[in-house]
Tab-separated table of C-alpha atoms and ligand atoms in Angstrom:
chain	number	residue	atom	x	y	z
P	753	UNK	CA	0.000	0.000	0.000
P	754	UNK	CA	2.648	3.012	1.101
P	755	UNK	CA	6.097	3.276	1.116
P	756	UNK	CA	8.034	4.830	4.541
P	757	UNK	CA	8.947	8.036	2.159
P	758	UNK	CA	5.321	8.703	0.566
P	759	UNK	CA	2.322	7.317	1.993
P	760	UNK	CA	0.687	6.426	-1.038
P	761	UNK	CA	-2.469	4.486	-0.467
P	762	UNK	CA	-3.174	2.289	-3.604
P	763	UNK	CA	-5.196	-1.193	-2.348
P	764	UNK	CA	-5.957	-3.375	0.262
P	765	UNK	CA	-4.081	-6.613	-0.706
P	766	UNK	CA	-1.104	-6.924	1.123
P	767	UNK	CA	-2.441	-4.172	4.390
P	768	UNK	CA	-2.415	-6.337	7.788
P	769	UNK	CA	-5.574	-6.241	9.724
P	770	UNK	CA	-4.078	-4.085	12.062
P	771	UNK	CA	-3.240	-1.147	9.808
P	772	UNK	CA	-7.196	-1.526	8.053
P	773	UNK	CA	-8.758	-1.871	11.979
P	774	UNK	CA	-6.724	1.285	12.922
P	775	UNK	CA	-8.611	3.369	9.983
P	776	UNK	CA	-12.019	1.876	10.814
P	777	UNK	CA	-11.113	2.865	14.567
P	778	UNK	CA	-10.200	6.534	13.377
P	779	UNK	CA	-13.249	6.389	11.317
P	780	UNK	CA	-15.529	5.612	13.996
P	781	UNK	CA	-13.704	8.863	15.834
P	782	UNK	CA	-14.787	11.365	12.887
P	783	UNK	CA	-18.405	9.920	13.150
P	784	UNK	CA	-18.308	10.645	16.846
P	785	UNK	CA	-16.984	13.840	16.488
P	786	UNK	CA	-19.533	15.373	13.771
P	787	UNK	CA	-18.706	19.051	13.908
P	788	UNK	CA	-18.929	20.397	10.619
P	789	UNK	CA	-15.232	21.542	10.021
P	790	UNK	CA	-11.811	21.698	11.580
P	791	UNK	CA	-8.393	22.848	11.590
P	792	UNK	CA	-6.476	19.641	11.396
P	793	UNK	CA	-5.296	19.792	7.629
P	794	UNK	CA	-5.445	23.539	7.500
P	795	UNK	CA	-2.717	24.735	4.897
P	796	UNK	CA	-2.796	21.714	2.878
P	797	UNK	CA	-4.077	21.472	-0.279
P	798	UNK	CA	-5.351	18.514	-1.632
P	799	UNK	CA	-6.432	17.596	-5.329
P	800	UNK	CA	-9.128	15.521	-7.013
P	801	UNK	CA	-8.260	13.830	-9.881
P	802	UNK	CA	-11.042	11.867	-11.505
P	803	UNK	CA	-10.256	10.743	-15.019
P	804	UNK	CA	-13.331	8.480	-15.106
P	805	UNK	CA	-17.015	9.767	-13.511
P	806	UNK	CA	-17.641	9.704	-9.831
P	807	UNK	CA	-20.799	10.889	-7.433
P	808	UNK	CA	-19.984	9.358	-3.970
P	809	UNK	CA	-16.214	8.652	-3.816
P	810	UNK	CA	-15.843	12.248	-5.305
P	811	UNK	CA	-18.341	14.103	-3.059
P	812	UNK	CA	-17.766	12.360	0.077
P	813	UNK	CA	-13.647	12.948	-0.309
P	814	UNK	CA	-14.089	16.530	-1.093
P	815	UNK	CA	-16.941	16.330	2.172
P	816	UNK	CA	-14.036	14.641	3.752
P	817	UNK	CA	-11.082	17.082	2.968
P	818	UNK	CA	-13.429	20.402	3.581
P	819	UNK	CA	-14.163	18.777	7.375
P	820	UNK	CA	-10.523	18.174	8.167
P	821	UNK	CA	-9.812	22.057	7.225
P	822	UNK	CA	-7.142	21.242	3.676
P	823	UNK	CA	-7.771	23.413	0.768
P	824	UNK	CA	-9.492	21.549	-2.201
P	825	UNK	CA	-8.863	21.514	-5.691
P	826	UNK	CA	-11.470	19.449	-8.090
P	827	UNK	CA	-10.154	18.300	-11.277
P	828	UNK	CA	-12.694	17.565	-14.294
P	829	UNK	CA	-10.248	15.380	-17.329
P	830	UNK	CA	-13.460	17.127	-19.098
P	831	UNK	CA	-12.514	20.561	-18.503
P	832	UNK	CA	-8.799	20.175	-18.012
P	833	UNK	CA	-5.745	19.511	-20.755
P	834	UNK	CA	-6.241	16.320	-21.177
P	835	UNK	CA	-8.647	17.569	-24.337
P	836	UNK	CA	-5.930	19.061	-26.000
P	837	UNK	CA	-3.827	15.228	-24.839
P	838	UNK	CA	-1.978	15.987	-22.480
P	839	UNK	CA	-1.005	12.122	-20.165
P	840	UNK	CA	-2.708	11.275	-17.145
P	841	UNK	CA	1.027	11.641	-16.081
P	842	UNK	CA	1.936	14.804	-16.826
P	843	UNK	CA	-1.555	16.050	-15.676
P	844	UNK	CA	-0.671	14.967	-11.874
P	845	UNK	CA	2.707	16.211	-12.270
P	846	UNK	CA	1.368	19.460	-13.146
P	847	UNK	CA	-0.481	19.084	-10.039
P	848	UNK	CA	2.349	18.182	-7.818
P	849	UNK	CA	4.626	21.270	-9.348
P	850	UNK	CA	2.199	23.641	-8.146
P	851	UNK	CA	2.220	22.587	-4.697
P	852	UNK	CA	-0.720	20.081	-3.906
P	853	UNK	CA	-0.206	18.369	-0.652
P	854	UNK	CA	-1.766	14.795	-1.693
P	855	UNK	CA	-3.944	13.724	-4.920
P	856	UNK	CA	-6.597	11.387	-5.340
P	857	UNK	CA	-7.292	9.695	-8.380
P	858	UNK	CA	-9.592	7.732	-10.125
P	859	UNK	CA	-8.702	5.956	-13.293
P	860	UNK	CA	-10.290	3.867	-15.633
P	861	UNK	CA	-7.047	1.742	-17.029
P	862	UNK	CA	-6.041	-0.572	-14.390
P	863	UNK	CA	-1.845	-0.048	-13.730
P	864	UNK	CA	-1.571	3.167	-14.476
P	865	UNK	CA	-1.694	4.305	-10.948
P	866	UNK	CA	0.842	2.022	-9.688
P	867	UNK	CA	3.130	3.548	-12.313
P	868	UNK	CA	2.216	7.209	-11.518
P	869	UNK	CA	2.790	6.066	-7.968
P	870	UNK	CA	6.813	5.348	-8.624
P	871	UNK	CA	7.130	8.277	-10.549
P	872	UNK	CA	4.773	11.281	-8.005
P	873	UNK	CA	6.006	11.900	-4.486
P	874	UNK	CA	3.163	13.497	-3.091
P	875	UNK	CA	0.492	10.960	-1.550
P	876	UNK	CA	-1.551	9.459	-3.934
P	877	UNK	CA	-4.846	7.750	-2.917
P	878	UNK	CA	-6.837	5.401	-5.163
P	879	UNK	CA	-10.382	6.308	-5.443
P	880	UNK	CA	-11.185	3.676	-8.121
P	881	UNK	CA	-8.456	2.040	-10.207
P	882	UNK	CA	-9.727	0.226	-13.423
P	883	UNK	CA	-10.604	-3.002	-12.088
P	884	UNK	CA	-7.740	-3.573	-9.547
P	885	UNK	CA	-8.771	-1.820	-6.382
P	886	UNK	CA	-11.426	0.661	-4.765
P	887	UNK	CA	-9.888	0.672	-1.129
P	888	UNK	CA	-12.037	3.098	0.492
P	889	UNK	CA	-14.833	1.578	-0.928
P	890	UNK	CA	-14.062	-1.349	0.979
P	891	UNK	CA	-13.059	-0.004	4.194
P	892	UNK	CA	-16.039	1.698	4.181
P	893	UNK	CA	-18.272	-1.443	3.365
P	894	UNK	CA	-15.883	-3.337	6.274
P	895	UNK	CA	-16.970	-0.391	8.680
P	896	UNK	CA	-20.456	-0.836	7.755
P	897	UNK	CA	-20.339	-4.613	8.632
P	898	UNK	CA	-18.233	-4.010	11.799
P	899	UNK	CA	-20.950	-1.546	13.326
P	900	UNK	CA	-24.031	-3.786	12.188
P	901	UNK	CA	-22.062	-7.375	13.698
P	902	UNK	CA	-19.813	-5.430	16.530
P	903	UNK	CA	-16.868	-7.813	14.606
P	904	UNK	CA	-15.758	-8.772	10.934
P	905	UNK	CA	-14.197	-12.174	12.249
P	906	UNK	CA	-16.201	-14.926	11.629
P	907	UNK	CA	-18.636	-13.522	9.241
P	908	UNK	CA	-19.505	-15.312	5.698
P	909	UNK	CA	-19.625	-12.203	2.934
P	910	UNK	CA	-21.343	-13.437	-0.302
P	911	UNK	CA	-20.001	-11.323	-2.818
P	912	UNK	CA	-22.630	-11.692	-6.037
P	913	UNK	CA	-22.333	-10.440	-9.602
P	914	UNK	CA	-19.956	-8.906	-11.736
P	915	UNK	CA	-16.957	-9.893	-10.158
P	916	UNK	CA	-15.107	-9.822	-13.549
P	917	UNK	CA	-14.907	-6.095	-13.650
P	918	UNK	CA	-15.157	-5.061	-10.248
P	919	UNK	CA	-12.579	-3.651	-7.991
P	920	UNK	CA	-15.067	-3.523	-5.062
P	921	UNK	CA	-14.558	-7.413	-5.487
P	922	UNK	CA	-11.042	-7.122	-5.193
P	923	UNK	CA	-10.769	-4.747	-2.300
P	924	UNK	CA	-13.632	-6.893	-0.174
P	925	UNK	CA	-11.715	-9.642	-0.876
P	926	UNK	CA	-8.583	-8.693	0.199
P	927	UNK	CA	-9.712	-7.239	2.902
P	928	UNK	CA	-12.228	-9.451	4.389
P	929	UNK	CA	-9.711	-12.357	3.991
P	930	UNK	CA	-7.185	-10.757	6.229
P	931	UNK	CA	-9.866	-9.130	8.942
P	932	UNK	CA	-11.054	-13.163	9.182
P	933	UNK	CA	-14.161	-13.280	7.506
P	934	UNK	CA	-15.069	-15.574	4.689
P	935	UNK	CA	-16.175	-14.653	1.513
P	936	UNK	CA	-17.535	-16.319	-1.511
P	937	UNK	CA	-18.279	-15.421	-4.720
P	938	UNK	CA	-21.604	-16.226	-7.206
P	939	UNK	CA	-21.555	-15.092	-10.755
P	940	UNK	CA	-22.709	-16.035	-14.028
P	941	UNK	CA	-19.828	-17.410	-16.046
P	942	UNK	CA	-18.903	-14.757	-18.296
P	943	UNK	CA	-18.443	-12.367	-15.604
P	944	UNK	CA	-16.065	-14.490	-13.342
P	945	UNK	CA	-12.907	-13.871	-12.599
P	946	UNK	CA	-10.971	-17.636	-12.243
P	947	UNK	CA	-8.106	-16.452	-11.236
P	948	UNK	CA	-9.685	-15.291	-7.792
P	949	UNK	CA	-11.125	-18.435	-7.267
P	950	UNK	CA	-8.338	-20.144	-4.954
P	951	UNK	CA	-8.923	-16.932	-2.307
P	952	UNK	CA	-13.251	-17.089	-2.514
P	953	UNK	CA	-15.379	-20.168	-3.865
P	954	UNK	CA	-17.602	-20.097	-6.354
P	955	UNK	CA	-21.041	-21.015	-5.551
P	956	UNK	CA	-24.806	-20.837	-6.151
P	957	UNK	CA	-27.037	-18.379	-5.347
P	958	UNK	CA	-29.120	-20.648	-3.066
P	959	UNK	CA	-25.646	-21.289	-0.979
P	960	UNK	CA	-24.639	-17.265	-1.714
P	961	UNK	CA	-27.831	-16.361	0.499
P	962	UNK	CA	-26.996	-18.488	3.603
P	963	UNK	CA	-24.366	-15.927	4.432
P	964	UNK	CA	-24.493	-12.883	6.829
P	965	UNK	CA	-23.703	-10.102	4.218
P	966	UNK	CA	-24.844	-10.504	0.467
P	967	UNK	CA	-23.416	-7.513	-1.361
P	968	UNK	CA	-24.483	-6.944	-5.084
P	969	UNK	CA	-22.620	-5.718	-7.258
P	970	UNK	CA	-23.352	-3.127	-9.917
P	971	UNK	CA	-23.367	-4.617	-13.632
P	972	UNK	CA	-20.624	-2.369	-15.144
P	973	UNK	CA	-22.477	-2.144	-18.373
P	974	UNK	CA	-19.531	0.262	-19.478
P	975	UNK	CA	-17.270	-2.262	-19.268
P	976	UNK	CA	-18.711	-4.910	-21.289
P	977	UNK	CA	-17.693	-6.265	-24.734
P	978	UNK	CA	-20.625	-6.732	-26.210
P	979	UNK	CA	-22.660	-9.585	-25.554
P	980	UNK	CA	-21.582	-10.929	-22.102
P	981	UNK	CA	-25.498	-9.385	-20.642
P	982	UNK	CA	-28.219	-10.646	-22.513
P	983	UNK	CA	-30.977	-9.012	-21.125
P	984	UNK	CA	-31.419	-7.103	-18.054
P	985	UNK	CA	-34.954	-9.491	-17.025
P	986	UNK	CA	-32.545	-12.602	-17.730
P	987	UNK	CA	-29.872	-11.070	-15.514
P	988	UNK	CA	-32.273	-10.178	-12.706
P	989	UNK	CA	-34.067	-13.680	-13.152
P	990	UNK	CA	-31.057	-15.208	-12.561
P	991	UNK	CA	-28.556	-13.001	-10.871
P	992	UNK	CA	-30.824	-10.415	-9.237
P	993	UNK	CA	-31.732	-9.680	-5.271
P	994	UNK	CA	-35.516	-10.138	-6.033
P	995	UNK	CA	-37.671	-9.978	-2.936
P	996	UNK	CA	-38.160	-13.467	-3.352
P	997	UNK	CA	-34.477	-13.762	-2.782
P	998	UNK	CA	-34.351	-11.586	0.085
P	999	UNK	CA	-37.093	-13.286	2.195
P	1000	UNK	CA	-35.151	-16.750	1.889
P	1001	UNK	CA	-31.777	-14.354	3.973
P	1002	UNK	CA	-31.882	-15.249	7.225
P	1003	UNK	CA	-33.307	-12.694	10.098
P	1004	UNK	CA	-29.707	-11.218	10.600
P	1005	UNK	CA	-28.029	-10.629	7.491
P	1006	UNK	CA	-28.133	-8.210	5.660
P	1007	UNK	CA	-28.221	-6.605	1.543
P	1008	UNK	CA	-25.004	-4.344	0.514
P	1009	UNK	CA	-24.448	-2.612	-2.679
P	1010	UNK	CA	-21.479	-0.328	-3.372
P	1011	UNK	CA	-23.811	2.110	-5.610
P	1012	UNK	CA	-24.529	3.674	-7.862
P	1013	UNK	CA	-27.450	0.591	-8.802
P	1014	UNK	CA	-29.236	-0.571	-11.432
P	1015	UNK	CA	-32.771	-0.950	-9.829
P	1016	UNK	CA	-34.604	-3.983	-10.887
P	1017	UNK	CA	-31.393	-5.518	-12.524
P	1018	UNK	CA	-28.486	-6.779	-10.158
P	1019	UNK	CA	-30.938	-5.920	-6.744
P	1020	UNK	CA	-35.417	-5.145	-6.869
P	1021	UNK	CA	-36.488	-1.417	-6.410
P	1022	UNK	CA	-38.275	-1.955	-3.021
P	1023	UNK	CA	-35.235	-3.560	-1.819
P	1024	UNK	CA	-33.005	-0.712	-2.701
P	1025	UNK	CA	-34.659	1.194	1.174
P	1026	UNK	CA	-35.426	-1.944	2.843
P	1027	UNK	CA	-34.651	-2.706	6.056
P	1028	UNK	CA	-32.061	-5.295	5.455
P	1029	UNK	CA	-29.935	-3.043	2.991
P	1030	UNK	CA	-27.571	-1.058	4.277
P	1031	UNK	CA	-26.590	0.492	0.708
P	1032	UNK	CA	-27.593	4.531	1.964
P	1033	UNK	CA	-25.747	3.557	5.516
P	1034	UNK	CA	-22.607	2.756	3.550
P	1035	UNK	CA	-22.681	5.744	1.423
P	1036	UNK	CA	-22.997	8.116	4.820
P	1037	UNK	CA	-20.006	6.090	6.262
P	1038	UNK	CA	-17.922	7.609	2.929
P	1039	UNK	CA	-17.133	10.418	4.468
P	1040	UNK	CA	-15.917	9.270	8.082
P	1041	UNK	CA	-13.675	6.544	6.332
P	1042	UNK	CA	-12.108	9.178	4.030
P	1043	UNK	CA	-11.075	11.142	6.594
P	1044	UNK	CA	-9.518	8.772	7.946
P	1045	UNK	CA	-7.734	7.753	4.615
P	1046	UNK	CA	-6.851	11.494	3.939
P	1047	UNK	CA	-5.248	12.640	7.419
P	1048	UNK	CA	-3.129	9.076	7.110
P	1049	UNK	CA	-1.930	10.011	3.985
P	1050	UNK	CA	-0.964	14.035	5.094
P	1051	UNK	CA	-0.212	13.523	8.839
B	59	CP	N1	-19.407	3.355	-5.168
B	59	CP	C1	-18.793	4.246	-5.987
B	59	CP	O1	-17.555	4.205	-6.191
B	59	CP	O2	-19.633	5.167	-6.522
B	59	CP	P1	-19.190	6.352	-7.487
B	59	CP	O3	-18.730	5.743	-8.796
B	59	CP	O4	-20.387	7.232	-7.639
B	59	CP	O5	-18.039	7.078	-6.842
């Protein structure tokens, strides 16, 4: 994840369950201490880079940085350079040569970020890289489990969908594998990805629902080569959350969804509010996580 001279944050694999419980703990601290702004990353300036489209990573780090006090500066690839072709590198080195005190980035090709961070010295944070890794996504998901169950040991996470394309996937898994919880995958074949199945089984959706968390994932529809999804009725016949589905969970477990969804595809509309999802509880815990993520990386 870092190195001792920049404390890059880039994924979850390889982060001990020590380091992740320490920004869950620091996490739960921000929610505790809801005043609207403060003065601990006053006179640092911090920049968003999103090179692919965002609404909740983007809004809830800029909610994030404007709480803890640092200056921000929102980038838009739309607005910016990069439509007269200037690199994705040169961009955030622009950024650094001006002064920013940290960046974070989304990016749609997956590596690119790893590359940027050999080259960039200031902090960079992954907000969403290709299909690799959406760390805060996932430490935000594990601090949504950890304040429903009081403890992520011991839990079975059934993660269902398109695992293929998804670094929510990824980061879960990492993650949930070193915090001691078990996870499993369910997918239709063309959206598996085999070589993840020696860390998470896969399995049916009748064993995928005797689990504690089911979290849906978002058909990436923008990812697709053409002709993996037939239809979005055959994908929710076979791959959705229907109520039907939902009432055979037991009592205690519970529906996630990283957002943004497709309602009445991968999970039903009057699940979406229900009171077994959590998906609007894990959005609101965005902002305390990415704190947490943000005064790591400047403090
Ligand atoms: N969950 C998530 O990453 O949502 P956004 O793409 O809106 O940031």
């Amino acid at each position: 994840m870092s190195t001792q001279q920049t404390k890059h944050f880039l994924g979850l694999k390889g982060v001990s369950a020590a380091e992740i419980t320490s920004l869950l703990d620091r996490a739960a601290y921000w929610e505790q201490h809801p005043s609207k702004v403060t003065n601990t990353l006053q006179g640092k300036f911090v920049s968003n880079l999103f090179f692919e489209n965002s609404t909740r990573t983007r809004f809830s780090f800029e909610l994030a940085q404007k709480r803890l006090g640092a200056g921000v500066l929102n980038f838009s690839a739309a607005e910016s350079s990069v439509q007269k072709g200037e690199s994705i590198y040169d961009t955030v080195r622009t950024l650094e040569s001006m002064g920013i005190d940290a960046g974070v980035i989304r990016l749609k090709p997956t590596g690119v970020l790893q590359e940027l961070a050999e080259k960039i010295k200031v902090p960079l944070i992954n907000a969403g890289d290709g299909n690799n890794e959406h760390p805060t996504q996932a430490l935000l998901d594990f601090y949504t489990m950890r304040k429903h169950f009081g403890a992520i040991k011991g839990l079975t996470v059934s993660i269902v969908g398109d695992i293929l394309h998804s670094r929510v996937a990824r980061s879960n898994l990492w993650g949930l594998l070193e915090l001691g919880a078990k996870v499993k995958f369910c997918a239709p074949p063309s959206m598996q990805a085999p070589e993840l199945a020696q860390f998470a089984p896969y399995v049916s959706f009748e064993e995928a629902l005797q689990s504690d968390v089911v979290m849906m994932l978002r058909v990436q529809l923008e990812r697709h080569d053409h002709g993996l999804l037939r239809s979005a009725e055959d994908y929710r016949e076979q791959y959705g959350m229907t109520m039907e589905r939902a009432s055979r969970m037991a009592s205690h477990a519970i529906i996630m969804h990283p957002a943004p969804v497709n309602r009445n595809v991968e999970i039903d509309d009057e699940l979406v509010e229900h009171e077994k999802s959590k998906i609007f509880t894990q959005i609101a815990h965005g902002v305390p996580i990415r704190m947490a993520v943000i005064e790591r990386a400047l403090t």
